Amino acid sequence: MTTIRRFCCNDLLRFASVNFDHLTETFNMSFYMTYLARWPDYFHVAEAPGNRVMGYRVNQFNRSVNGYCFTLVMGKVEGQGESWHGHVTAVTVAPEYRRQQLAKKLMNLLEDISDKIDKGYFVDLFVRASNTPAIKMYEKLGYVIYRRVLRYYSGEEDGLDMRKALSRDVEKKSIVPLKRPITPDELEYD
C-alpha cells in the first residue's frame, strides 16, 4: 500500500546524487531547503511498503538511488489578489511506479492545499513544450495551456504555462489563454 507523507530533510539526502534525465531542471540543495522551510505543506512524497520513496512533486526526478524510488510533488503559493495561486515546481514518479496514478494523487493533494487552505484562484505549472506525455497527463487532470513562454528552459526550449482554476475562481478568468507568447522576463513570478 502506498503512503503519501510530507517530505522531510532526510529525504533530501536520499536523492542528492541522482543523475537527472534530459527533461529535468536541476537545482542546488539550498533551493530545496528553501522550499521545504517556506512551503512545507506543498512538499510531499509517496512511499511504497518498506519506506521506498516512489515519487514526489518538484520537477522530474525519476531514478532509483540507494534502493529508494522517488515520487514527489513540490510547490509553493505566490501572487497577489486574483493572481494568488498554488504553483507546482515539480512532480515526478520513478519509472517503475508510473501508471499507478501517483502523480494524480500528488497533484490532487497540492491542488487541495492551494484551494482549501491557501484559498488560491488557480494552480499553475510549467512544462517543456516537447514533453507531450506530461502535457497530456496534465490535460487529463484538468489543466489548460494558458500561455507559451519562449525559451523558458535554459534559454533554448519553450515552456508551456498550464493552469487549472480552483473553486475561488468561479468565472474561470485565470485560465483564459493569452493570445501571444511571452518571454521569461515578462513572467510575474519566479
PDB file of C-alpha atoms in Angstrom:
ATOM      1  CA  MET A   1       0.000   0.000   0.000  1.00  0.00           C
ATOM      2  CA  THR A   2       1.280   3.442  -0.925  1.00  0.00           C
ATOM      3  CA  THR A   3       1.670   6.091   1.764  1.00  0.00           C
ATOM      4  CA  ILE A   4       1.773   9.797   0.935  1.00  0.00           C
ATOM      5  CA  ARG A   5       3.544  11.913   3.547  1.00  0.00           C
ATOM      6  CA  ARG A   6       5.224  15.273   3.943  1.00  0.00           C
ATOM      7  CA  PHE A   7       8.751  15.485   2.625  1.00  0.00           C
ATOM      8  CA  CYS A   8      11.421  15.859   5.330  1.00  0.00           C
ATOM      9  CA  CYS A   9      15.052  16.982   5.399  1.00  0.00           C
ATOM     10  CA  ASN A  10      16.361  13.406   5.419  1.00  0.00           C
ATOM     11  CA  ASP A  11      14.650  12.814   2.064  1.00  0.00           C
ATOM     12  CA  LEU A  12      16.941  15.423   0.512  1.00  0.00           C
ATOM     13  CA  LEU A  13      19.900  13.157   1.212  1.00  0.00           C
ATOM     14  CA  ARG A  14      18.147  10.232  -0.443  1.00  0.00           C
ATOM     15  CA  PHE A  15      18.150  11.820  -3.891  1.00  0.00           C
ATOM     16  CA  ALA A  16      21.041  14.319  -3.777  1.00  0.00           C
ATOM     17  CA  SER A  17      23.305  12.331  -6.102  1.00  0.00           C
ATOM     18  CA  VAL A  18      20.690  11.367  -8.691  1.00  0.00           C
ATOM     19  CA  ASN A  19      21.549  11.806 -12.363  1.00  0.00           C
ATOM     20  CA  PHE A  20      18.552  13.569 -13.855  1.00  0.00           C
ATOM     21  CA  ASP A  21      17.023  12.902 -17.250  1.00  0.00           C
ATOM     22  CA  HIS A  22      17.092  15.449 -20.066  1.00  0.00           C
ATOM     23  CA  LEU A  23      13.662  16.840 -19.140  1.00  0.00           C
ATOM     24  CA  THR A  24      14.659  17.723 -15.598  1.00  0.00           C
ATOM     25  CA  GLU A  25      15.680  21.132 -14.360  1.00  0.00           C
ATOM     26  CA  THR A  26      18.253  20.655 -11.625  1.00  0.00           C
ATOM     27  CA  PHE A  27      18.555  22.821  -8.541  1.00  0.00           C
ATOM     28  CA  ASN A  28      21.058  23.120  -5.715  1.00  0.00           C
ATOM     29  CA  MET A  29      20.410  21.848  -2.198  1.00  0.00           C
ATOM     30  CA  SER A  30      19.631  25.325  -0.841  1.00  0.00           C
ATOM     31  CA  PHE A  31      16.778  25.617  -3.368  1.00  0.00           C
ATOM     32  CA  TYR A  32      15.106  22.506  -1.942  1.00  0.00           C
ATOM     33  CA  MET A  33      15.798  23.567   1.651  1.00  0.00           C
ATOM     34  CA  THR A  34      14.161  26.942   0.968  1.00  0.00           C
ATOM     35  CA  TYR A  35      11.034  25.268  -0.402  1.00  0.00           C
ATOM     36  CA  LEU A  36      10.904  22.835   2.472  1.00  0.00           C
ATOM     37  CA  ALA A  37      11.262  25.653   5.030  1.00  0.00           C
ATOM     38  CA  ARG A  38       8.885  28.158   3.392  1.00  0.00           C
ATOM     39  CA  TRP A  39       6.201  25.881   1.922  1.00  0.00           C
ATOM     40  CA  PRO A  40       6.282  22.550   3.798  1.00  0.00           C
ATOM     41  CA  ASP A  41       2.596  21.887   3.029  1.00  0.00           C
ATOM     42  CA  TYR A  42       3.495  21.849  -0.684  1.00  0.00           C
ATOM     43  CA  PHE A  43       6.253  19.234  -0.472  1.00  0.00           C
ATOM     44  CA  HIS A  44       5.095  15.584  -0.377  1.00  0.00           C
ATOM     45  CA  VAL A  45       6.475  12.178  -1.189  1.00  0.00           C
ATOM     46  CA  ALA A  46       4.845   8.822  -1.970  1.00  0.00           C
ATOM     47  CA  GLU A  47       6.344   5.738  -0.330  1.00  0.00           C
ATOM     48  CA  ALA A  48       5.884   2.078  -1.140  1.00  0.00           C
ATOM     49  CA  PRO A  49       5.893  -0.573   1.579  1.00  0.00           C
ATOM     50  CA  GLY A  50       9.289  -0.746   3.245  1.00  0.00           C
ATOM     51  CA  ASN A  51       9.666   3.059   3.052  1.00  0.00           C
ATOM     52  CA  ARG A  52      10.679   3.025  -0.620  1.00  0.00           C
ATOM     53  CA  VAL A  53      10.089   6.550  -1.911  1.00  0.00           C
ATOM     54  CA  MET A  54       8.135   6.233  -5.149  1.00  0.00           C
ATOM     55  CA  GLY A  55       7.691   9.839  -6.177  1.00  0.00           C
ATOM     56  CA  TYR A  56       7.343  13.476  -5.308  1.00  0.00           C
ATOM     57  CA  ARG A  57       6.127  16.738  -6.768  1.00  0.00           C
ATOM     58  CA  VAL A  58       9.071  19.016  -7.645  1.00  0.00           C
ATOM     59  CA  ASN A  59      10.445  18.586 -11.123  1.00  0.00           C
ATOM     60  CA  GLN A  60      11.117  15.221 -12.693  1.00  0.00           C
ATOM     61  CA  PHE A  61      13.460  13.088 -10.596  1.00  0.00           C
ATOM     62  CA  ASN A  62      12.892   9.598 -11.859  1.00  0.00           C
ATOM     63  CA  ARG A  63      15.752   7.341 -10.938  1.00  0.00           C
ATOM     64  CA  SER A  64      16.372   4.899  -8.110  1.00  0.00           C
ATOM     65  CA  VAL A  65      19.084   5.827  -5.633  1.00  0.00           C
ATOM     66  CA  ASN A  66      20.363   3.511  -2.910  1.00  0.00           C
ATOM     67  CA  GLY A  67      17.202   1.427  -3.221  1.00  0.00           C
ATOM     68  CA  TYR A  68      14.838   4.385  -2.972  1.00  0.00           C
ATOM     69  CA  CYS A  69      12.497   5.228  -5.831  1.00  0.00           C
ATOM     70  CA  PHE A  70      11.292   8.777  -5.860  1.00  0.00           C
ATOM     71  CA  THR A  71       7.747  10.010  -6.386  1.00  0.00           C
ATOM     72  CA  LEU A  72       7.356  13.573  -5.208  1.00  0.00           C
ATOM     73  CA  VAL A  73       5.426  16.808  -5.547  1.00  0.00           C
ATOM     74  CA  MET A  74       6.950  20.167  -4.665  1.00  0.00           C
ATOM     75  CA  GLY A  75       5.322  23.549  -4.953  1.00  0.00           C
ATOM     76  CA  LYS A  76       4.595  26.876  -3.362  1.00  0.00           C
ATOM     77  CA  VAL A  77       1.954  29.562  -3.068  1.00  0.00           C
ATOM     78  CA  GLU A  78       2.515  33.000  -4.591  1.00  0.00           C
ATOM     79  CA  GLY A  79       0.889  36.038  -6.182  1.00  0.00           C
ATOM     80  CA  GLN A  80      -1.469  38.784  -5.075  1.00  0.00           C
ATOM     81  CA  GLY A  81      -5.168  39.460  -5.466  1.00  0.00           C
ATOM     82  CA  GLU A  82      -6.755  37.336  -8.194  1.00  0.00           C
ATOM     83  CA  SER A  83      -3.269  36.076  -9.094  1.00  0.00           C
ATOM     84  CA  TRP A  84      -2.893  34.349  -5.687  1.00  0.00           C
ATOM     85  CA  HIS A  85      -2.216  30.726  -6.632  1.00  0.00           C
ATOM     86  CA  GLY A  86      -0.525  27.431  -5.981  1.00  0.00           C
ATOM     87  CA  HIS A  87       2.467  26.654  -8.166  1.00  0.00           C
ATOM     88  CA  VAL A  88       3.741  23.176  -8.985  1.00  0.00           C
ATOM     89  CA  THR A  89       7.507  23.398  -9.084  1.00  0.00           C
ATOM     90  CA  ALA A  90       7.997  19.710  -9.760  1.00  0.00           C
ATOM     91  CA  VAL A  91       6.238  16.363  -9.971  1.00  0.00           C
ATOM     92  CA  THR A  92       7.978  13.119 -10.673  1.00  0.00           C
ATOM     93  CA  VAL A  93       7.378   9.415 -10.433  1.00  0.00           C
ATOM     94  CA  ALA A  94      10.052   6.744 -10.683  1.00  0.00           C
ATOM     95  CA  PRO A  95       9.657   4.759 -13.937  1.00  0.00           C
ATOM     96  CA  GLU A  96       8.799   1.507 -12.168  1.00  0.00           C
ATOM     97  CA  TYR A  97       5.899   3.192 -10.346  1.00  0.00           C
ATOM     98  CA  ARG A  98       4.315   5.020 -13.270  1.00  0.00           C
ATOM     99  CA  ARG A  99       0.761   4.296 -14.455  1.00  0.00           C
ATOM    100  CA  GLN A 100      -0.435   3.841 -10.866  1.00  0.00           C
ATOM    101  CA  GLN A 101      -1.970   7.326 -10.640  1.00  0.00           C
ATOM    102  CA  LEU A 102       0.632   8.526  -8.131  1.00  0.00           C
ATOM    103  CA  ALA A 103       1.171  11.826  -9.972  1.00  0.00           C
ATOM    104  CA  LYS A 104      -2.591  12.363  -9.947  1.00  0.00           C
ATOM    105  CA  LYS A 105      -2.775  11.737  -6.186  1.00  0.00           C
ATOM    106  CA  LEU A 106       0.109  14.101  -5.501  1.00  0.00           C
ATOM    107  CA  MET A 107      -1.289  16.773  -7.812  1.00  0.00           C
ATOM    108  CA  ASN A 108      -4.718  16.472  -6.146  1.00  0.00           C
ATOM    109  CA  LEU A 109      -3.065  16.953  -2.758  1.00  0.00           C
ATOM    110  CA  LEU A 110      -1.264  20.104  -3.897  1.00  0.00           C
ATOM    111  CA  GLU A 111      -4.472  21.405  -5.515  1.00  0.00           C
ATOM    112  CA  ASP A 112      -6.475  20.760  -2.329  1.00  0.00           C
ATOM    113  CA  ILE A 113      -3.937  22.660  -0.218  1.00  0.00           C
ATOM    114  CA  SER A 114      -3.955  25.544  -2.720  1.00  0.00           C
ATOM    115  CA  ASP A 115      -7.765  25.586  -2.790  1.00  0.00           C
ATOM    116  CA  LYS A 116      -8.896  24.842   0.753  1.00  0.00           C
ATOM    117  CA  ILE A 117      -6.041  26.085   2.935  1.00  0.00           C
ATOM    118  CA  ASP A 118      -4.442  28.930   0.975  1.00  0.00           C
ATOM    119  CA  LYS A 119      -7.619  29.913  -0.922  1.00  0.00           C
ATOM    120  CA  GLY A 120      -5.840  30.282  -4.263  1.00  0.00           C
ATOM    121  CA  TYR A 121      -7.593  31.140  -7.503  1.00  0.00           C
ATOM    122  CA  PHE A 122      -5.695  28.585  -9.588  1.00  0.00           C
ATOM    123  CA  VAL A 123      -2.750  26.201  -9.717  1.00  0.00           C
ATOM    124  CA  ASP A 124      -0.113  26.610 -12.400  1.00  0.00           C
ATOM    125  CA  LEU A 125       2.924  24.715 -13.618  1.00  0.00           C
ATOM    126  CA  PHE A 126       5.474  24.910 -16.400  1.00  0.00           C
ATOM    127  CA  VAL A 127       6.239  22.039 -18.737  1.00  0.00           C
ATOM    128  CA  ARG A 128       8.571  21.703 -21.708  1.00  0.00           C
ATOM    129  CA  ALA A 129       6.675  22.218 -24.964  1.00  0.00           C
ATOM    130  CA  SER A 130       8.252  18.978 -26.260  1.00  0.00           C
ATOM    131  CA  ASN A 131       7.098  16.863 -23.283  1.00  0.00           C
ATOM    132  CA  THR A 132       3.916  15.555 -24.886  1.00  0.00           C
ATOM    133  CA  PRO A 133       3.267  12.750 -22.348  1.00  0.00           C
ATOM    134  CA  ALA A 134       3.352  15.223 -19.438  1.00  0.00           C
ATOM    135  CA  ILE A 135       1.169  17.737 -21.285  1.00  0.00           C
ATOM    136  CA  LYS A 136      -1.430  15.041 -21.968  1.00  0.00           C
ATOM    137  CA  MET A 137      -1.361  13.919 -18.337  1.00  0.00           C
ATOM    138  CA  TYR A 138      -1.883  17.481 -17.098  1.00  0.00           C
ATOM    139  CA  GLU A 139      -4.735  17.976 -19.561  1.00  0.00           C
ATOM    140  CA  LYS A 140      -6.411  14.818 -18.190  1.00  0.00           C
ATOM    141  CA  LEU A 141      -6.090  16.383 -14.737  1.00  0.00           C
ATOM    142  CA  GLY A 142      -7.968  19.475 -15.952  1.00  0.00           C
ATOM    143  CA  TYR A 143      -5.096  21.821 -16.821  1.00  0.00           C
ATOM    144  CA  VAL A 144      -5.195  24.036 -19.900  1.00  0.00           C
ATOM    145  CA  ILE A 145      -2.378  25.765 -21.745  1.00  0.00           C
ATOM    146  CA  TYR A 146      -2.567  29.357 -20.570  1.00  0.00           C
ATOM    147  CA  ARG A 147       0.450  30.684 -22.487  1.00  0.00           C
ATOM    148  CA  ARG A 148       3.721  29.800 -24.176  1.00  0.00           C
ATOM    149  CA  VAL A 149       6.928  31.155 -22.648  1.00  0.00           C
ATOM    150  CA  LEU A 150       9.590  31.493 -25.329  1.00  0.00           C
ATOM    151  CA  ARG A 151      12.996  29.995 -24.484  1.00  0.00           C
ATOM    152  CA  TYR A 152      11.927  29.297 -20.890  1.00  0.00           C
ATOM    153  CA  TYR A 153      14.168  26.268 -20.372  1.00  0.00           C
ATOM    154  CA  SER A 154      17.858  27.219 -20.346  1.00  0.00           C
ATOM    155  CA  GLY A 155      17.169  29.884 -22.941  1.00  0.00           C
ATOM    156  CA  GLU A 156      16.593  27.190 -25.559  1.00  0.00           C
ATOM    157  CA  GLU A 157      13.282  25.368 -25.313  1.00  0.00           C
ATOM    158  CA  ASP A 158       9.846  26.934 -24.956  1.00  0.00           C
ATOM    159  CA  GLY A 159       7.798  26.210 -21.867  1.00  0.00           C
ATOM    160  CA  LEU A 160       4.044  25.987 -21.546  1.00  0.00           C
ATOM    161  CA  ASP A 161       2.382  27.647 -18.567  1.00  0.00           C
ATOM    162  CA  MET A 162      -0.550  25.357 -17.762  1.00  0.00           C
ATOM    163  CA  ARG A 163      -3.291  26.280 -15.310  1.00  0.00           C
ATOM    164  CA  LYS A 164      -6.252  24.793 -13.516  1.00  0.00           C
ATOM    165  CA  ALA A 165      -8.894  27.044 -11.960  1.00  0.00           C
ATOM    166  CA  LEU A 166      -9.826  26.433  -8.325  1.00  0.00           C
ATOM    167  CA  SER A 167     -13.171  26.970  -6.580  1.00  0.00           C
ATOM    168  CA  ARG A 168     -12.434  30.611  -5.725  1.00  0.00           C
ATOM    169  CA  ASP A 169     -12.213  31.459  -9.451  1.00  0.00           C
ATOM    170  CA  VAL A 170     -15.917  30.984 -10.116  1.00  0.00           C
ATOM    171  CA  GLU A 171     -15.780  32.660 -13.540  1.00  0.00           C
ATOM    172  CA  LYS A 172     -12.595  30.765 -14.565  1.00  0.00           C
ATOM    173  CA  LYS A 173     -10.839  34.035 -15.503  1.00  0.00           C
ATOM    174  CA  SER A 174      -7.433  32.614 -14.549  1.00  0.00           C
ATOM    175  CA  ILE A 175      -7.452  30.057 -17.352  1.00  0.00           C
ATOM    176  CA  VAL A 176      -8.464  32.216 -20.310  1.00  0.00           C
ATOM    177  CA  PRO A 177      -5.484  31.660 -22.656  1.00  0.00           C
ATOM    178  CA  LEU A 178      -3.280  34.555 -23.682  1.00  0.00           C
ATOM    179  CA  LYS A 179      -3.264  35.291 -27.414  1.00  0.00           C
ATOM    180  CA  ARG A 180       0.501  35.742 -27.773  1.00  0.00           C
ATOM    181  CA  PRO A 181       3.599  34.059 -26.381  1.00  0.00           C
ATOM    182  CA  ILE A 182       5.698  35.859 -23.791  1.00  0.00           C
ATOM    183  CA  THR A 183       9.383  35.869 -22.846  1.00  0.00           C
ATOM    184  CA  PRO A 184      10.733  34.837 -19.416  1.00  0.00           C
ATOM    185  CA  ASP A 185      11.359  38.458 -18.420  1.00  0.00           C
ATOM    186  CA  GLU A 186       7.599  39.090 -18.764  1.00  0.00           C
ATOM    187  CA  LEU A 187       6.715  36.482 -16.127  1.00  0.00           C
ATOM    188  CA  GLU A 188       5.138  37.907 -12.987  1.00  0.00           C
ATOM    189  CA  TYR A 189       6.781  35.418 -10.566  1.00  0.00           C
ATOM    190  CA  ASP A 190       9.972  33.349 -10.492  1.00  0.00           C
TER     191      ASP A 190
END
